[in-house]
Coordinates of C-alpha atoms in Angstrom, one line a residue:
M123 CA 71.6 205.8 -230.3
S124 CA 71.1 208.5 -227.7
F125 CA 70.1 208.2 -224.1
V126 CA 69.0 211.8 -224.0
E127 CA 65.4 212.5 -224.9
S128 CA 64.8 215.2 -227.5
E129 CA 64.1 218.8 -226.4
E130 CA 60.5 218.3 -227.6
R131 CA 60.0 215.2 -225.4
Q132 CA 61.5 216.9 -222.4
A133 CA 59.3 219.9 -222.9
L134 CA 56.3 217.6 -223.2
R135 CA 57.2 215.9 -219.9
K136 CA 57.5 219.3 -218.1
A137 CA 54.2 220.6 -219.4
V138 CA 52.4 217.4 -218.5
G139 CA 53.9 217.4 -215.0
D140 CA 52.8 221.0 -214.5
L141 CA 49.3 220.1 -215.4
G142 CA 49.3 217.0 -213.2
R143 CA 50.5 219.1 -210.2
K144 CA 47.7 221.6 -210.8
Y145 CA 45.3 218.8 -209.9
G146 CA 47.5 216.7 -207.6
H147 CA 47.2 213.4 -205.9
E148 CA 44.6 214.7 -203.5
Y149 CA 42.2 215.4 -206.4
V150 CA 42.6 211.8 -207.6
L151 CA 42.0 210.4 -204.1
K152 CA 39.0 212.6 -203.5
A153 CA 37.4 211.5 -206.7
A154 CA 38.1 207.8 -205.9
R155 CA 36.7 208.0 -202.4
S156 CA 33.6 209.8 -203.4
G157 CA 32.9 207.3 -206.3
G158 CA 33.7 210.0 -208.9
H159 CA 36.1 210.3 -211.8
T160 CA 39.0 212.4 -212.9
T161 CA 37.0 213.9 -215.8
E162 CA 38.3 217.4 -215.4
L163 CA 41.9 216.4 -215.7
W164 CA 41.2 214.1 -218.6
N165 CA 39.3 216.8 -220.5
E166 CA 41.9 219.4 -220.0
A167 CA 44.7 217.0 -221.0
G168 CA 42.7 216.2 -224.1
R169 CA 42.2 219.9 -225.0
L170 CA 45.9 220.5 -224.6
G171 CA 46.6 217.6 -227.0
Y172 CA 48.5 215.4 -224.5
L173 CA 46.2 212.4 -224.9
G174 CA 46.5 212.5 -228.7
V175 CA 50.3 212.9 -229.1
N176 CA 50.5 209.5 -230.9
V177 CA 47.5 210.1 -233.3
P178 CA 48.5 211.0 -236.8
E179 CA 48.5 214.8 -237.6
E180 CA 46.0 214.4 -240.4
F181 CA 43.4 213.5 -237.8
G182 CA 44.3 216.2 -235.3
G183 CA 46.9 214.5 -233.3
G184 CA 50.5 215.2 -232.5
G185 CA 51.9 212.8 -235.0
G186 CA 54.3 211.3 -232.4
G187 CA 54.8 207.7 -231.4
I188 CA 54.1 205.5 -228.4
G189 CA 57.2 206.8 -226.7
D190 CA 55.6 210.2 -226.6
L191 CA 52.3 208.9 -225.2
A192 CA 54.3 206.8 -222.6
A193 CA 56.1 209.9 -221.5
V194 CA 52.7 211.6 -220.9
C195 CA 51.4 208.6 -219.0
E196 CA 54.6 208.4 -216.8
E197 CA 54.6 212.1 -216.0
F198 CA 50.9 212.2 -214.9
A199 CA 51.6 209.2 -212.6
S200 CA 54.8 210.7 -211.3
V201 CA 52.9 213.6 -209.7
G202 CA 50.1 211.3 -208.4
A203 CA 47.6 212.3 -211.0
S204 CA 47.6 209.1 -213.0
L205 CA 45.1 208.4 -215.8
L206 CA 44.6 204.7 -216.2
Q207 CA 42.5 204.8 -219.3
M208 CA 45.6 206.2 -221.2
V209 CA 46.9 202.6 -221.1
V210 CA 43.9 201.5 -223.1
S211 CA 42.1 204.2 -225.1
P212 CA 44.8 206.2 -226.9
A213 CA 47.4 203.4 -226.7
I214 CA 45.6 200.2 -227.7
C215 CA 42.4 201.4 -229.4
A216 CA 43.7 204.4 -231.3
T217 CA 46.8 202.6 -232.4
I218 CA 44.9 199.6 -233.8
I219 CA 42.4 201.9 -235.6
A220 CA 45.2 204.1 -237.0
R221 CA 47.1 201.1 -238.3
Y222 CA 44.3 198.8 -239.5
G223 CA 41.1 200.7 -239.6
T224 CA 39.3 201.7 -242.7
E225 CA 39.4 205.3 -243.8
E226 CA 35.9 205.8 -242.6
Q227 CA 36.8 204.3 -239.1
K228 CA 39.8 206.6 -238.9
Q229 CA 37.7 209.7 -239.8
R230 CA 35.1 208.7 -237.3
W231 CA 37.2 207.9 -234.3
L232 CA 40.8 209.3 -234.5
P233 CA 39.9 213.0 -234.1
G234 CA 38.1 212.2 -230.9
F235 CA 41.1 210.2 -229.6
A236 CA 43.3 213.2 -230.6
D237 CA 41.4 215.7 -228.4
G238 CA 40.3 213.3 -225.7
T239 CA 36.6 213.6 -226.5
V240 CA 36.4 209.9 -227.4
R241 CA 37.2 207.2 -224.9
M242 CA 37.3 203.5 -225.8
A243 CA 37.6 200.6 -223.5
F244 CA 39.4 197.3 -224.5
A245 CA 37.8 193.9 -223.8
I246 CA 39.8 190.7 -224.1
T247 CA 39.8 189.0 -220.7
E248 CA 37.0 186.4 -220.0
P249 CA 36.0 184.5 -216.9
D250 CA 37.1 181.1 -218.2
A251 CA 40.0 182.2 -220.3
G252 CA 42.2 184.4 -218.2
S253 CA 45.6 184.6 -219.8
N254 CA 44.7 181.9 -222.3
S255 CA 43.3 184.0 -225.1
H256 CA 42.9 180.8 -227.2
R257 CA 39.9 179.9 -224.9
I258 CA 38.0 183.1 -225.7
T259 CA 34.4 182.2 -226.3
T260 CA 32.8 185.5 -227.2
T261 CA 31.6 184.8 -230.7
A262 CA 30.4 186.9 -233.7
R263 CA 28.3 185.5 -236.5
R264 CA 27.2 187.0 -239.7
E265 CA 23.5 187.8 -240.3
G266 CA 23.2 189.4 -243.7
D267 CA 25.3 192.5 -243.8
E268 CA 25.5 192.7 -240.0
W269 CA 27.2 190.9 -237.2
L270 CA 25.7 189.4 -234.0
I271 CA 28.1 189.1 -231.1
T272 CA 27.5 187.3 -227.9
G273 CA 29.8 186.7 -224.9
R274 CA 31.1 188.0 -221.6
K275 CA 34.2 189.9 -220.6
V276 CA 35.7 190.7 -217.1
Y277 CA 38.0 193.3 -215.6
I278 CA 37.3 195.8 -218.3
S279 CA 38.5 199.2 -217.3
C280 CA 36.5 202.4 -217.5
V281 CA 33.5 201.1 -219.4
D282 CA 31.3 203.6 -217.7
E283 CA 33.3 206.5 -219.1
S284 CA 33.6 205.1 -222.6
Q285 CA 31.5 205.6 -225.8
A286 CA 32.6 202.2 -227.2
V287 CA 34.6 199.1 -226.4
L288 CA 37.1 197.4 -228.7
V289 CA 36.1 193.8 -228.2
V290 CA 38.2 190.8 -229.0
S291 CA 35.8 188.2 -230.4
R292 CA 36.0 185.1 -232.6
T293 CA 34.4 184.0 -235.8
E294 CA 34.2 180.6 -237.3
D295 CA 36.5 180.0 -240.3
A296 CA 34.4 178.8 -243.2
K297 CA 37.2 176.5 -244.4
T298 CA 38.5 174.9 -241.2
G299 CA 35.6 175.4 -238.8
K300 CA 38.0 176.7 -236.2
L301 CA 37.4 179.9 -234.3
K302 CA 39.7 182.8 -235.2
P303 CA 40.1 186.2 -233.4
V304 CA 38.5 189.3 -234.7
L305 CA 38.1 192.9 -233.4
F306 CA 34.9 194.8 -233.2
I307 CA 34.0 198.3 -232.1
V308 CA 31.0 198.0 -229.9
P309 CA 29.1 201.1 -228.7
T310 CA 28.5 200.9 -225.0
D311 CA 24.9 202.0 -225.5
A312 CA 24.1 199.4 -228.1
P313 CA 21.1 197.2 -227.4
G314 CA 22.2 194.0 -225.8
V315 CA 25.3 195.6 -224.1
T316 CA 25.2 195.7 -220.3
Y317 CA 27.9 196.0 -217.7
Q318 CA 28.3 195.6 -214.0
R319 CA 31.0 197.1 -211.7
I320 CA 33.4 194.8 -210.0
E321 CA 34.1 195.9 -206.4
M322 CA 37.8 196.2 -205.8
D323 CA 39.9 196.8 -202.7
I324 CA 41.8 199.5 -204.6
V325 CA 41.4 203.2 -204.1
S326 CA 41.1 204.4 -207.7
P327 CA 38.7 206.6 -209.7
D328 CA 39.0 204.1 -212.6
Y329 CA 36.7 201.2 -212.2
Q330 CA 36.6 197.6 -213.4
F331 CA 33.5 196.0 -215.0
S332 CA 32.0 192.7 -216.2
V333 CA 30.6 193.3 -219.7
F334 CA 27.8 191.2 -221.1
L335 CA 27.1 191.0 -224.9
D336 CA 23.8 189.4 -225.7
D337 CA 23.2 189.1 -229.4
V338 CA 24.5 192.7 -230.0
R339 CA 23.8 193.7 -233.5
L340 CA 26.6 195.5 -235.3
P341 CA 26.9 197.0 -238.8
S342 CA 29.5 195.5 -241.1
D343 CA 31.9 198.4 -240.6
A344 CA 32.2 197.6 -236.8
L345 CA 34.8 195.0 -237.8
V346 CA 38.3 196.5 -237.5
G347 CA 40.8 195.4 -240.1
S348 CA 40.9 192.0 -241.8
E349 CA 39.1 188.9 -240.5
D350 CA 42.2 186.9 -241.4
A351 CA 44.8 189.1 -239.7
A352 CA 43.2 189.9 -236.4
L353 CA 45.9 188.2 -234.3
M354 CA 48.6 190.4 -235.8
Q355 CA 46.3 193.4 -235.3
L356 CA 45.7 192.4 -231.7
F357 CA 49.4 192.4 -230.9
A358 CA 49.8 195.7 -232.6
G359 CA 47.8 197.0 -229.6
L360 CA 49.1 194.8 -226.9
N361 CA 52.7 195.8 -227.2
P362 CA 51.8 199.5 -226.7
E363 CA 49.6 198.4 -223.8
R364 CA 52.7 196.8 -222.1
I365 CA 54.8 199.9 -222.8
M366 CA 52.1 202.1 -221.3
A367 CA 51.6 199.8 -218.3
A368 CA 55.3 200.0 -217.6
S369 CA 55.3 203.8 -217.9
F370 CA 52.3 204.0 -215.6
A371 CA 54.1 201.8 -213.0
I372 CA 57.4 203.8 -213.3
G373 CA 55.5 207.0 -212.7
M374 CA 53.8 205.6 -209.7
G375 CA 57.1 204.5 -208.3
R376 CA 58.7 207.9 -208.9
F377 CA 55.8 209.5 -207.0
A378 CA 56.2 207.2 -204.0
L379 CA 60.0 207.6 -204.0
D380 CA 59.8 211.4 -204.2
K381 CA 57.5 211.5 -201.2
A382 CA 59.8 209.1 -199.3
V383 CA 63.0 211.1 -200.1
E384 CA 61.4 214.4 -199.0
Y385 CA 60.2 212.7 -195.7
A386 CA 63.7 211.2 -195.1
K387 CA 65.3 214.6 -195.6
T388 CA 63.0 216.4 -193.1
R389 CA 62.0 213.8 -190.5
Q390 CA 64.4 213.9 -187.5
V391 CA 64.2 211.3 -184.7
W392 CA 67.8 211.3 -183.4
K393 CA 70.5 213.8 -184.2
E394 CA 70.3 213.6 -188.0
P395 CA 67.4 213.3 -190.5
I396 CA 66.4 209.7 -190.9
G397 CA 67.8 209.8 -194.5
A398 CA 71.3 209.9 -193.1
H399 CA 70.9 206.3 -191.9
Q400 CA 71.8 203.6 -194.4
A401 CA 68.9 201.4 -193.3
V402 CA 66.6 204.1 -194.7
A403 CA 68.8 205.5 -197.5
H404 CA 69.8 202.2 -199.1
P405 CA 66.3 200.9 -200.0
L406 CA 65.5 204.3 -201.5
A407 CA 68.7 204.3 -203.5
Q408 CA 67.9 200.7 -204.7
A409 CA 64.4 201.8 -205.7
R410 CA 65.8 204.6 -207.8
I411 CA 68.2 202.3 -209.6
E412 CA 65.5 199.8 -210.3
L413 CA 63.0 202.4 -211.6
D414 CA 65.7 203.9 -213.9
L415 CA 66.6 200.5 -215.3
A416 CA 62.9 199.7 -216.0
K417 CA 62.6 203.1 -217.6
L418 CA 65.5 202.4 -219.9
M419 CA 63.9 199.2 -221.1
T420 CA 60.6 200.9 -221.5
Q421 CA 62.2 203.6 -223.7
K422 CA 63.9 200.9 -225.7
A423 CA 60.6 199.1 -226.3
A424 CA 58.9 202.3 -227.4
W425 CA 61.8 203.1 -229.8
L426 CA 61.6 199.6 -231.3
Y427 CA 57.8 199.8 -231.7
D428 CA 57.9 203.3 -233.2
S429 CA 60.7 202.0 -235.6
G430 CA 58.3 199.3 -236.8
D431 CA 60.1 196.3 -235.4
D432 CA 57.1 194.6 -233.8
M433 CA 58.9 191.3 -232.9
A434 CA 61.7 193.0 -231.1
A435 CA 59.3 195.5 -229.5
G436 CA 57.2 192.6 -228.2
E437 CA 60.2 191.1 -226.3
A438 CA 61.3 194.5 -225.0
A439 CA 57.8 195.5 -224.0
N440 CA 57.3 192.4 -222.0
M441 CA 60.7 192.8 -220.3
A442 CA 59.8 196.5 -219.5
K443 CA 56.5 195.6 -218.1
Y444 CA 58.1 192.9 -215.8
A445 CA 60.9 195.2 -214.6
A446 CA 58.5 198.1 -214.0
G447 CA 56.1 196.0 -212.0
E448 CA 58.8 194.7 -209.8
A449 CA 60.4 198.1 -209.3
V450 CA 57.2 199.9 -208.4
V451 CA 56.2 197.3 -205.7
R452 CA 59.6 197.7 -204.1
A453 CA 59.6 201.5 -204.4
V454 CA 56.2 201.8 -202.8
D455 CA 57.1 199.4 -200.0
A456 CA 60.3 201.3 -199.3
A457 CA 58.4 204.6 -199.2
V458 CA 55.8 203.2 -196.8
Q459 CA 58.6 201.8 -194.6
T460 CA 60.4 205.1 -194.6
H461 CA 57.3 206.9 -193.3
G462 CA 56.7 204.3 -190.6
G463 CA 53.2 204.4 -189.3
N464 CA 52.6 207.6 -191.3
G465 CA 53.1 205.4 -194.5
L466 CA 49.5 204.1 -194.0
A467 CA 47.9 207.3 -192.8
S468 CA 45.6 208.9 -195.4
E469 CA 47.3 212.3 -194.9
Y470 CA 50.5 211.0 -196.6
G471 CA 48.8 209.4 -199.6
L472 CA 50.9 206.2 -199.8
G473 CA 48.6 203.6 -198.4
A474 CA 46.4 203.7 -201.5
L475 CA 49.5 202.8 -203.6
V476 CA 50.1 199.5 -201.9
A477 CA 47.3 197.6 -203.6
A478 CA 47.6 199.7 -206.8
S479 CA 51.3 198.9 -207.2
R480 CA 50.8 195.3 -206.5
L481 CA 48.3 195.1 -209.3
T482 CA 51.1 196.1 -211.8
R483 CA 52.6 192.6 -211.3
I484 CA 49.3 191.1 -212.5
A485 CA 47.8 193.3 -215.1
P486 CA 47.6 193.7 -218.0
V487 CA 49.8 190.6 -218.2
S488 CA 51.1 188.7 -215.2
R489 CA 54.8 188.4 -214.4
E490 CA 54.5 184.6 -214.8
M491 CA 53.2 184.8 -218.4
I492 CA 56.0 187.3 -219.2
L493 CA 58.6 184.8 -217.8
N494 CA 57.0 182.1 -219.9
F495 CA 57.3 184.3 -223.0
I496 CA 61.0 185.1 -222.3
A497 CA 61.8 181.5 -221.6
Q498 CA 60.2 180.3 -224.8
F499 CA 60.9 183.0 -227.3
T500 CA 64.1 184.6 -226.0
L501 CA 65.9 181.6 -224.5
G502 CA 64.4 179.0 -226.8
L503 CA 63.2 176.7 -224.0
P504 CA 60.3 174.3 -224.5
K505 CA 56.9 175.8 -224.1
S506 CA 55.8 175.1 -220.5
Y507 CA 52.1 175.9 -220.7

């Protein structure tokens, strides 16, 4: 076991950070406030291979693991140039297709994931299901050699920038009559697919959507993996999602903390810079400790996942997501407080992080559901929900 990243990983972090600084947080905020996107940054990151570091080499990727992709995600966020769709497209969708897709599906989709020319959204949440995925009602039924899928999804990120959506649906088991989960690749321009933007009080160039599926006709090869193993396949993507969400949050926290530290070193009200006062210094020191602890658990989760230990990775990924969500909220709050009134002035770029950081305690899985998971599966307590 080593707590020092490889030279290759460290070089990757530096290169990604350099690219992110080339665009900067102002670029992201300008895109968000104008209703635009960070397309130029995404495309350049894709051309340089940063978005496909986890895609197998035979399909044009870097051949690395989720730990490498998480490092890319963290470094972009750490310089204020975060790319939310990294949490979904290369992490969930590319991972599931690489592990469970047919050879034809891999040949069709993975090269595009590798160079960033393919973006895929992920749709699991429904209005009446929330965290209870057992209540998903989006249903697919066979019609000859095709599938017809009908349902509704909510809070689906970046649909307007995606060529397809990996949809969690259900089919009826012929033997038991019960619904079981299945995964389908649904093109966003397929007849019967519509989507509507959900207005959010978050300053972000990555938007949320309601997605409507009205008897969408799909070919047989739209089904990813086995009809009988979709739950296992689903969690093969959800564990990387939690790892990536943790990395996204840690990077955001680092960005806020760096700005606060620089301000505390240079802002002088009395005889010394305000950073000399413990009331300012201690919350920033605490934020650094909590971010580093969350990062350690995130790296452990990524290592376990890349080692093939899905069960242990699931526990660690949930812990990492919980720790990172708590850490970033406190880091952003401390950064805003350090700046005083300037913390909410647009010039300083911290106000937009208040709502964004708070969201990390909710999505993609709430802190309460993580506590339920740890209580039940780690501590062995009775199921409480």
